[in-house]
XYZ file of C-alpha atoms in Angstrom:
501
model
C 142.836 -86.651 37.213
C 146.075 -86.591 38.397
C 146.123 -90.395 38.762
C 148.753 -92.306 35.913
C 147.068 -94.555 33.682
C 144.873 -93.800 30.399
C 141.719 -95.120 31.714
C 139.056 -93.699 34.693
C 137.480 -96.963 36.110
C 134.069 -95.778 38.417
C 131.984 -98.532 40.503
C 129.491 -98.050 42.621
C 127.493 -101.929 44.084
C 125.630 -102.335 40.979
C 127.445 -100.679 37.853
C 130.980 -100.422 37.065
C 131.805 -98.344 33.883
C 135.228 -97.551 32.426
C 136.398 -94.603 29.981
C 139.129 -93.108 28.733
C 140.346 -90.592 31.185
C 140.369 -87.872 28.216
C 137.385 -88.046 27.773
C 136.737 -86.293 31.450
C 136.433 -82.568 31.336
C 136.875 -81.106 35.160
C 133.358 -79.473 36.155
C 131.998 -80.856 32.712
C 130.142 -83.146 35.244
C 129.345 -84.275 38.765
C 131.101 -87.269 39.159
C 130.093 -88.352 42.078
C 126.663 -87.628 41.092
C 126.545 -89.405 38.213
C 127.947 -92.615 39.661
C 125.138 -92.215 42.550
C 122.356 -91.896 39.600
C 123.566 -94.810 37.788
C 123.305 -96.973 41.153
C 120.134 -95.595 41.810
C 118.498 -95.966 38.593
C 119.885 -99.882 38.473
C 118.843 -100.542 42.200
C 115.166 -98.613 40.679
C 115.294 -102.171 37.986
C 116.596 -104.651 40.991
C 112.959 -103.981 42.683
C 110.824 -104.328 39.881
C 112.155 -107.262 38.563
C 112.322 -108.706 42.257
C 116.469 -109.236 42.048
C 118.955 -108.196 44.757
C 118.902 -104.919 45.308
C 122.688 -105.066 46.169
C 124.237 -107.733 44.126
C 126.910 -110.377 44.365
C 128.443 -107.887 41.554
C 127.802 -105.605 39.429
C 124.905 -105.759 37.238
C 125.909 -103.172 34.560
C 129.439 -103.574 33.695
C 130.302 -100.893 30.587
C 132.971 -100.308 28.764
C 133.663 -97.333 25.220
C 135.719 -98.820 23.299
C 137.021 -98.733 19.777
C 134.733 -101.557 18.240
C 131.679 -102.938 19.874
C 132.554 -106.627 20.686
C 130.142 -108.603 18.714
C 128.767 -108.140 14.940
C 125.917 -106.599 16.397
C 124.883 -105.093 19.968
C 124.974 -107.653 22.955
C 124.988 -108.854 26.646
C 128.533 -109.121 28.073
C 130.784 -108.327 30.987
C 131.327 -105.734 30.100
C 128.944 -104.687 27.879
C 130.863 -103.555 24.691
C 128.417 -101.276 23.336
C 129.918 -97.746 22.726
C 131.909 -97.257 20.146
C 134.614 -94.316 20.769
C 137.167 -92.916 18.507
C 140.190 -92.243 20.230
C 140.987 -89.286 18.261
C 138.185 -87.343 18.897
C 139.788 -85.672 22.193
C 137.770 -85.246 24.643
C 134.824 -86.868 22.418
C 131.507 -87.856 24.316
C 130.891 -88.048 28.189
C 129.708 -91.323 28.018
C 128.323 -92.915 31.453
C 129.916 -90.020 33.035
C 126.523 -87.986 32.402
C 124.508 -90.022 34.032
C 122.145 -92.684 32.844
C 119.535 -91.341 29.736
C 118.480 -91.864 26.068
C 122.309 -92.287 25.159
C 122.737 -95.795 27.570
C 119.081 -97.054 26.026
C 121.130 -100.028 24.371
C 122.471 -101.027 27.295
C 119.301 -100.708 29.162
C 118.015 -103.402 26.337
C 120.843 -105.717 26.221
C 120.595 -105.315 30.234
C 116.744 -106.571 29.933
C 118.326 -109.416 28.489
C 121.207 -110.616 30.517
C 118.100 -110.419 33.077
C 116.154 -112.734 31.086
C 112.677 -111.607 31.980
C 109.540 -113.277 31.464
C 107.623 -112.116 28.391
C 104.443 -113.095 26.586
C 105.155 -114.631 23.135
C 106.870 -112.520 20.399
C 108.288 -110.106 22.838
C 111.648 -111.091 22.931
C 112.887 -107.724 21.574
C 110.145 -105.609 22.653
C 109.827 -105.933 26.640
C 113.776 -105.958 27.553
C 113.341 -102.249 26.762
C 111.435 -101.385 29.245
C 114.315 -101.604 32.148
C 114.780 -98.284 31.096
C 111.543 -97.040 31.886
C 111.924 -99.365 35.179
C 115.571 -97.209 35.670
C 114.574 -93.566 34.432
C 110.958 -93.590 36.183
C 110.627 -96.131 39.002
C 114.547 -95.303 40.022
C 115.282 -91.607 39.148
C 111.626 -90.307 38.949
C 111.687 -88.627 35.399
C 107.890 -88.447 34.432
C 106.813 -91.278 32.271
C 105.060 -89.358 29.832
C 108.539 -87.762 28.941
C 110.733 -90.802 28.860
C 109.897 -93.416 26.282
C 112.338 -95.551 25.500
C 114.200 -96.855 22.337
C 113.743 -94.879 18.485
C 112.364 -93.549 17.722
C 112.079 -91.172 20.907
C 109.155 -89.131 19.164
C 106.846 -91.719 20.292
C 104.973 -90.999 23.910
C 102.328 -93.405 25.353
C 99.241 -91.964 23.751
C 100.981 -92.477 19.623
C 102.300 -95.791 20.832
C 97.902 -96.282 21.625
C 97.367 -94.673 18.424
C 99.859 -96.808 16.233
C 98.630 -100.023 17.630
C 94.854 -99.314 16.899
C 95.891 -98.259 13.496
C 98.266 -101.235 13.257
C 97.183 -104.127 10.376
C 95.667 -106.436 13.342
C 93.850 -104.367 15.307
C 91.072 -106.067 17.200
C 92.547 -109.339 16.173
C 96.055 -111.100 17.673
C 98.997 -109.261 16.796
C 101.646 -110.030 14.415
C 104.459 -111.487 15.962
C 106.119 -113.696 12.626
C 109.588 -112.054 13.185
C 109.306 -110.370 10.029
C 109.993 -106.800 8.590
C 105.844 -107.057 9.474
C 106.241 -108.131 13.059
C 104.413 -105.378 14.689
C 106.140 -106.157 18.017
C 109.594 -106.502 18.190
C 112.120 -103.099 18.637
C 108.648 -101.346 18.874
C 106.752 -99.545 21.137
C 103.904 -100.971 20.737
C 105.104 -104.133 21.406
C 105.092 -103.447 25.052
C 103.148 -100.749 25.341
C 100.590 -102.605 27.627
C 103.150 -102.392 30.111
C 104.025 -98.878 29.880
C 99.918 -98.838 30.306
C 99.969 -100.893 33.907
C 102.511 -98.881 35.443
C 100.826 -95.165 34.094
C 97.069 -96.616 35.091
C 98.471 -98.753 38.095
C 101.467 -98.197 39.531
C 104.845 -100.430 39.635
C 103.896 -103.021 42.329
C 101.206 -104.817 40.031
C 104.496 -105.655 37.891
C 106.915 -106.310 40.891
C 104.280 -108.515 42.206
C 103.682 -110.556 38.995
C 107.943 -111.034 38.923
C 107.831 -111.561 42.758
C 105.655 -114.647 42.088
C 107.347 -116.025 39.812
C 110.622 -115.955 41.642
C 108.641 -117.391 44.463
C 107.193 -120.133 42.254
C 110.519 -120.885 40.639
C 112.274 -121.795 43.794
C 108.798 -123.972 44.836
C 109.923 -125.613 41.760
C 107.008 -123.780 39.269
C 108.925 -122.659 35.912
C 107.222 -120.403 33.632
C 109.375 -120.294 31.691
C 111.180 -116.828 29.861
C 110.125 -116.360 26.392
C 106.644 -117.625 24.995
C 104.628 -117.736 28.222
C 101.013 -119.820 28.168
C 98.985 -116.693 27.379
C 95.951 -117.660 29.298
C 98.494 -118.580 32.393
C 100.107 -115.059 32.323
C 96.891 -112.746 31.878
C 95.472 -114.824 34.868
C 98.543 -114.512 36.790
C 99.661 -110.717 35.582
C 96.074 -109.810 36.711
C 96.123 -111.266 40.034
C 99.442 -109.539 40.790
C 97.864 -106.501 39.733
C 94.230 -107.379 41.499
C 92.992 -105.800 38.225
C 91.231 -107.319 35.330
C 94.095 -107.060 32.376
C 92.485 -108.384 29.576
C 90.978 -104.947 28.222
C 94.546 -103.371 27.703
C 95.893 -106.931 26.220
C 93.195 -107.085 23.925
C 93.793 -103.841 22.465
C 97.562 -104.460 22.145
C 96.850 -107.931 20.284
C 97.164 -110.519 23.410
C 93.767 -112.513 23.329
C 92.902 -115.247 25.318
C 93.314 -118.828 24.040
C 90.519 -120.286 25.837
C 88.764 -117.138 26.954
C 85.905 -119.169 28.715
C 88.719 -121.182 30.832
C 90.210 -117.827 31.648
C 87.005 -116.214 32.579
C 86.221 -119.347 35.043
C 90.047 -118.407 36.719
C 88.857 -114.811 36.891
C 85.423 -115.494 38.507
C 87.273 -118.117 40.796
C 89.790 -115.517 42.146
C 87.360 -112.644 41.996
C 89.568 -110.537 39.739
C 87.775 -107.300 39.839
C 87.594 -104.674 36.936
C 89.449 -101.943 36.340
C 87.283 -98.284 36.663
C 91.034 -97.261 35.593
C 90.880 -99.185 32.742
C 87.537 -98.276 31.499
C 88.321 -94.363 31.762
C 91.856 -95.208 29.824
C 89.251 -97.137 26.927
C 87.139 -94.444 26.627
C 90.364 -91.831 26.231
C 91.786 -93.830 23.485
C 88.556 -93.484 21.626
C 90.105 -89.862 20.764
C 93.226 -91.110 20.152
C 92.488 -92.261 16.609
C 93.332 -89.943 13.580
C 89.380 -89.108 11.747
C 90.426 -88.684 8.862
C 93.863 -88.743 6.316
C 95.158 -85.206 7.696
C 94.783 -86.388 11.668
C 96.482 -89.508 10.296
C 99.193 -87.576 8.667
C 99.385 -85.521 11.314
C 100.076 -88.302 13.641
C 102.516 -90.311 10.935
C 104.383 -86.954 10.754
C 105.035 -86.324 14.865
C 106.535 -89.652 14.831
C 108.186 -89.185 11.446
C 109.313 -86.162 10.729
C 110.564 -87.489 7.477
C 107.734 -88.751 6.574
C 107.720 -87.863 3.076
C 111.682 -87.577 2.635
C 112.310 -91.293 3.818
C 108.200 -92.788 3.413
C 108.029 -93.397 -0.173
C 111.711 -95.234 -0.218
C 111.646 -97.310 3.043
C 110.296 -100.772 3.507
C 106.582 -100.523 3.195
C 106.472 -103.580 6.154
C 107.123 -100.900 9.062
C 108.586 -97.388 10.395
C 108.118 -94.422 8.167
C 107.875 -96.284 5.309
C 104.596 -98.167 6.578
C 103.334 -94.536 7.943
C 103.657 -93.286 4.524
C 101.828 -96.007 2.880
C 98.919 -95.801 5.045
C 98.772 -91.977 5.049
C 97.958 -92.797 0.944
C 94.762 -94.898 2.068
C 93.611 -93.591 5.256
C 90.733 -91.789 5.255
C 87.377 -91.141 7.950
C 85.697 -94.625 6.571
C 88.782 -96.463 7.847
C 88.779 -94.210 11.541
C 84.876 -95.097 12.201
C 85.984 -98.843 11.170
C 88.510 -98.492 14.258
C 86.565 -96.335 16.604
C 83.541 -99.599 16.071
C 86.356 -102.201 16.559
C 87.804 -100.365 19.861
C 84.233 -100.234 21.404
C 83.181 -103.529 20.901
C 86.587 -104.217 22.979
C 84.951 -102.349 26.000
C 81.688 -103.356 25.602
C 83.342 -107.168 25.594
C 85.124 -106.592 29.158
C 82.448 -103.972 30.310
C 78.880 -104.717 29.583
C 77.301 -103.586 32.250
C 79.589 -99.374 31.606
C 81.341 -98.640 34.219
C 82.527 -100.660 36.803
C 82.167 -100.449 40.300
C 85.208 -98.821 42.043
C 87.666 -100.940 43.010
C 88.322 -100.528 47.009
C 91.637 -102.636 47.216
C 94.008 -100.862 44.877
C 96.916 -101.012 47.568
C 99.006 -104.161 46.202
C 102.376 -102.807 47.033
C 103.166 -105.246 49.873
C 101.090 -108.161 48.677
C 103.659 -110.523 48.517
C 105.702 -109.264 51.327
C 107.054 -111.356 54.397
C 108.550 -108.444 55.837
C 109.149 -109.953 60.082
C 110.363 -108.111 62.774
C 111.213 -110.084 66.098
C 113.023 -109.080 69.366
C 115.267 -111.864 70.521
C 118.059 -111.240 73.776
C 117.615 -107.343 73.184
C 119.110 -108.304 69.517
C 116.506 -106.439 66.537
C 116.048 -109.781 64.088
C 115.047 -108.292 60.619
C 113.893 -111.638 57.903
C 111.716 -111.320 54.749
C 111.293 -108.292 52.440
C 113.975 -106.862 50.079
C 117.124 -105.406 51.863
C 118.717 -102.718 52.504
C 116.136 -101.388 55.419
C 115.839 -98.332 57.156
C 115.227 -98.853 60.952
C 113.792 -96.242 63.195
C 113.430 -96.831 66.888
C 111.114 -95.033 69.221
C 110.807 -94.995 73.206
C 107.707 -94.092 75.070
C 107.772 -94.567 78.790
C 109.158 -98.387 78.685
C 107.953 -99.381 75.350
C 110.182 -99.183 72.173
C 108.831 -99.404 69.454
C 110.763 -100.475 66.236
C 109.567 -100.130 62.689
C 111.193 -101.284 59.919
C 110.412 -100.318 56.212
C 112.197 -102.400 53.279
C 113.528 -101.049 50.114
C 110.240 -101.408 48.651
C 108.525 -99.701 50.861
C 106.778 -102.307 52.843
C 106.629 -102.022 56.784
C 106.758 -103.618 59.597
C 105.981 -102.725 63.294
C 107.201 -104.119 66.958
C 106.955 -103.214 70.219
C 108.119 -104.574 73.281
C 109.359 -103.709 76.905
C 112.219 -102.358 77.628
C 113.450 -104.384 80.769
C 114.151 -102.735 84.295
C 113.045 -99.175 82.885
C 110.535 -97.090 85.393
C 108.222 -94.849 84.624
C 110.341 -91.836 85.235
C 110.295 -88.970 82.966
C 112.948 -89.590 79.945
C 116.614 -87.759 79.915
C 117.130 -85.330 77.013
C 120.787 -85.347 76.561
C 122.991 -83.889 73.927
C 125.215 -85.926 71.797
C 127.360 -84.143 69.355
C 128.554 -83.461 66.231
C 125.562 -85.246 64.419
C 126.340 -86.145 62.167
C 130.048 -87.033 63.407
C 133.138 -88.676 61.230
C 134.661 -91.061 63.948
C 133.887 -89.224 67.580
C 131.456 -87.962 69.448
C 130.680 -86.216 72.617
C 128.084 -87.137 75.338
C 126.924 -84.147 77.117
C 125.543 -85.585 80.689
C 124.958 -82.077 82.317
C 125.017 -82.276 86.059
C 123.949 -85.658 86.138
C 126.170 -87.921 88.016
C 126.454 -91.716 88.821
C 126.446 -95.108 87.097
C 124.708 -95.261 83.478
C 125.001 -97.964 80.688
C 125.224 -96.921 77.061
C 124.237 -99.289 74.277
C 125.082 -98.936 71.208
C 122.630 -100.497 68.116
C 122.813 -100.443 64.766
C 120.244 -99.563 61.938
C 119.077 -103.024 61.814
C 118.848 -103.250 65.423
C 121.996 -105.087 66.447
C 123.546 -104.955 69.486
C 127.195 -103.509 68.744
C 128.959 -102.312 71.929
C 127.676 -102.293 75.420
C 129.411 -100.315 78.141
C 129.125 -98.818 82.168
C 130.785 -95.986 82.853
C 130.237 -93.228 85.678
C 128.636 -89.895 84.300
C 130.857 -86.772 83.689
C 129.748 -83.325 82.161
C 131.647 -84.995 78.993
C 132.304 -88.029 77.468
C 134.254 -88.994 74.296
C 132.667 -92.055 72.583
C 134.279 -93.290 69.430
C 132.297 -94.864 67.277
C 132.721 -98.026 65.055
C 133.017 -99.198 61.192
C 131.204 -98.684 59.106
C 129.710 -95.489 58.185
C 125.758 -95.989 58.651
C 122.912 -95.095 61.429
C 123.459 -95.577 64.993
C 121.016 -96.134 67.744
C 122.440 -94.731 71.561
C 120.414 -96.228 74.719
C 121.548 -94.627 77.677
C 120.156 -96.046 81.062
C 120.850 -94.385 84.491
C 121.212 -96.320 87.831
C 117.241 -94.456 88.947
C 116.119 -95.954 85.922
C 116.010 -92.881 83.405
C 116.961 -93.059 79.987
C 117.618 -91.593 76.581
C 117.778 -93.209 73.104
C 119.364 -90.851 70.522
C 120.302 -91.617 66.708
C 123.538 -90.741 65.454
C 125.016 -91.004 61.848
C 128.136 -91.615 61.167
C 129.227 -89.951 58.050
């Protein structure tokens, strides 16, 4: 704070965000902290959407300024998206507190510069949900708490109940880019996703992205917005090793040629969901009975309900809720409950499924490889950065390496012109150490070779030295995990990780 200059510039791999330096309050916030959040959360996006998890630059770039840049709210580098007036001193602690409900806009004009693939008329729906990707996949804030994108009152059970009590329930959904589109800026426009990753998990959807990175550079384009419908329930399923089509129905995504699609499924042996099913039979009791459960519902997600309803656009938001609180009634609720079960009774004749043994997808598309070549630890395939851990049993080492998504990989091999002798516990010290450390070798004496690897298994420095009580080894750049292997001229050895901090 010290520093001249108006503005505070902070960067971490993936986000950069400047802000006027008045705007910093010292102890308001944890700077550092933030800044470490803000990487995390981003790096939490990276893997679901199958991207670099440590870019070429920065993939949020942010800037508060006095104007946004465009008429309206837009990609950019930077992002000019916050507005700030320069005479409200300190004003708000934007970026610096972290990412949340105040940075949803440039979560969505994020989703995008990333220009994910989306089934047809979800051009502004689905590019909010790299918040959800950041905030839950990335930070681990419980889904059920963080919806994205106003209004916030909605959670994933009333985004179930406003899509069964939308206009087109049971039927496609309206995607006309009109004041009726029931899809874009709207929950329930990707809602089905939210679904997936509550029911599922992540991987199904870093799998279905995976592939399609994979079958872009084989020359396969999908394409970004207005997927083949039939193409991406057959494909988002697979990824997911789930049958889809239950939650896309009830969200408005039907099959064009449902018999073609059903040929795909019985060809790949797409199993059903017992997930699924139980999630059917929940929403079921998501749907208002009568005109006060609808009200009561239109009100939780409206609080101004009947300040705003009767004055708003009747097409959507409050002012639709209002309108259909007039004609709602327990005739209408049975008509929905009938529509919902003929849904499961469509994907699930038979009740419930069997249980579905193979539910672990995670690493289905990983090519994680781990090879020993000339002592050097060769690391290809799965999503960097790794963690590397390397253990030594008698004159095996074993070497596993797990990648950023969680994937793993396991090798062993021999460790040449080691015996069988019992292994040397020796002390190395501080650990963690800032440049130095010391080698405590005790009484033992003689010749001994100390190898130095790093976390991804690379040979660094190699040395032979004769054995004091004490020796001073200075470690290299950069900051990171070390591996020590110590041999001794009878064969003995130690292998000891160090970090340098």
């Amino acid at each position: 704070m010290d520093k001249p200059g108006p503005w505070a510039i902070f960067e971490s791999e993936n986000v950069m965000y400047t802000i006027p330096k008045h705007s910093i309050i010292p102890g308001q916030h944890n700077l550092i902290q933030t800044l470490q959040d803000w990487e995390t959360a981003v790096r939490g996006v990276n893997s679901i959407m199958a991207r670099q998890i440590i870019p070429d630059k920065h993939n949020m770039y942010m800037i508060a300024d006095l104007m946004i840049r465009s008429g309206a709210y837009s990609i950019g580098y930077p992002m000019s998206n916050t507005p700030l007036d320069y005479f409200n001193v300190p004003g708000p602690a934007y970026f610096i507190n972290g990412p949340g409900p105040d940075d949803e806009t440039n979560f969505h004009e994020t989703g995008h510069a990333l220009a994910m693939s989306k089934f047809p008329g979800e051009v502004e729906a689905l590019v909010n949900f790299p918040y959800i990707m950041a905030m839950n996949y990335g930070l681990g804030v419980d889904l059920k708490v963080n919806y994205s994108f106003v209004p916030n009152t909605f959670d994933i059970d009333k985004t179930v109940t406003h899509r069964i009590v939308s206009n087109t329930f049971g039927s496609e959904r309206d995607i006309s880019n009109t004041t009726k589109d029931e899809v874009r800026y709207q929950h329930r426009g990707y809602g089905h996703y939210f679904e997936i990753v509550s029911l599922l998990g992540w991987c199904p959807l870093r799998n279905f992205w995976k592939k399609e990175s994979f079958d872009f550079e084989n020359g396969i384009d999908h394409g970004i917005n207005d997927q083949d419908i039939d193409s991406r329930i057959i494909r988002m399923s697979t990824a997911a090793n789930a049958d889809l089509r239950p939650l896309f129905h009830v969200f408005g995504i039907l099959p064009k040629d449902s018999i073609a699609v059903q040929a795909s499924f019985d060809l790949l042996n797409i199993p059903k969901s017992r997930a699924i099913y139980y999630r059917l039979q929940e929403y079921i009791n998501l749907i208002p009975l009568d005109d006060t459960a609808f009200i009561n519902y239109a009100q939780s997600v409206y609080p101004d309900l009947y300040t705003n309803g009767p004055t708003d656009s009747p097409d959507y938001g409050v002012g639709w809720h209002y309108q259909k609180s007039l004609t709602y009634n327990a005739a209408e609720a049975q008509q929905r409950i009938g529509i919902l079960q003929s849904i499961i009774n469509l994907y699930y004749p038979d009740g419930e499924p069997a249980e579905n043994t193979n539910t672990d997808v995670c690493c289905l598309l990983d090519t994680l490889d781990v090879s020993i070549v000339n002592e050097e630890l060769i690391v290809t395939g799965g999503v960097e950065p790794y963690e590397i851990s390397i253990d030594v049993n008698g004159d095996v080492q074993t070497v596993t390496v797990v990648d950023f998504d969680g994937c793993e990989s396991t090798v062993q091999y021999i460790i040449s012109k080691l015996s069988e002798l019992e292994k040397v516990n020796l002390q190395i010290f501080p650990n963690p150490a800032d440049e130095e450390v010391q080698i405590g070798f005790g009484d033992i004496q003689g010749q001994v070779s100390i190898s130095l690897f790093d976390q991804i298994g690379r040979l660094i420095q190699r040395q032979s030295l004769m054995a004091t009580e004490f020796v001073n080894y200075r470690l290299p750049e950069p900051n990171g995990i070390y591996f020590f292997h110590i041999t001794f001229s009878d064969g003995r050895y130690s292998s000891i990780m160090v970090i340098k901090k």
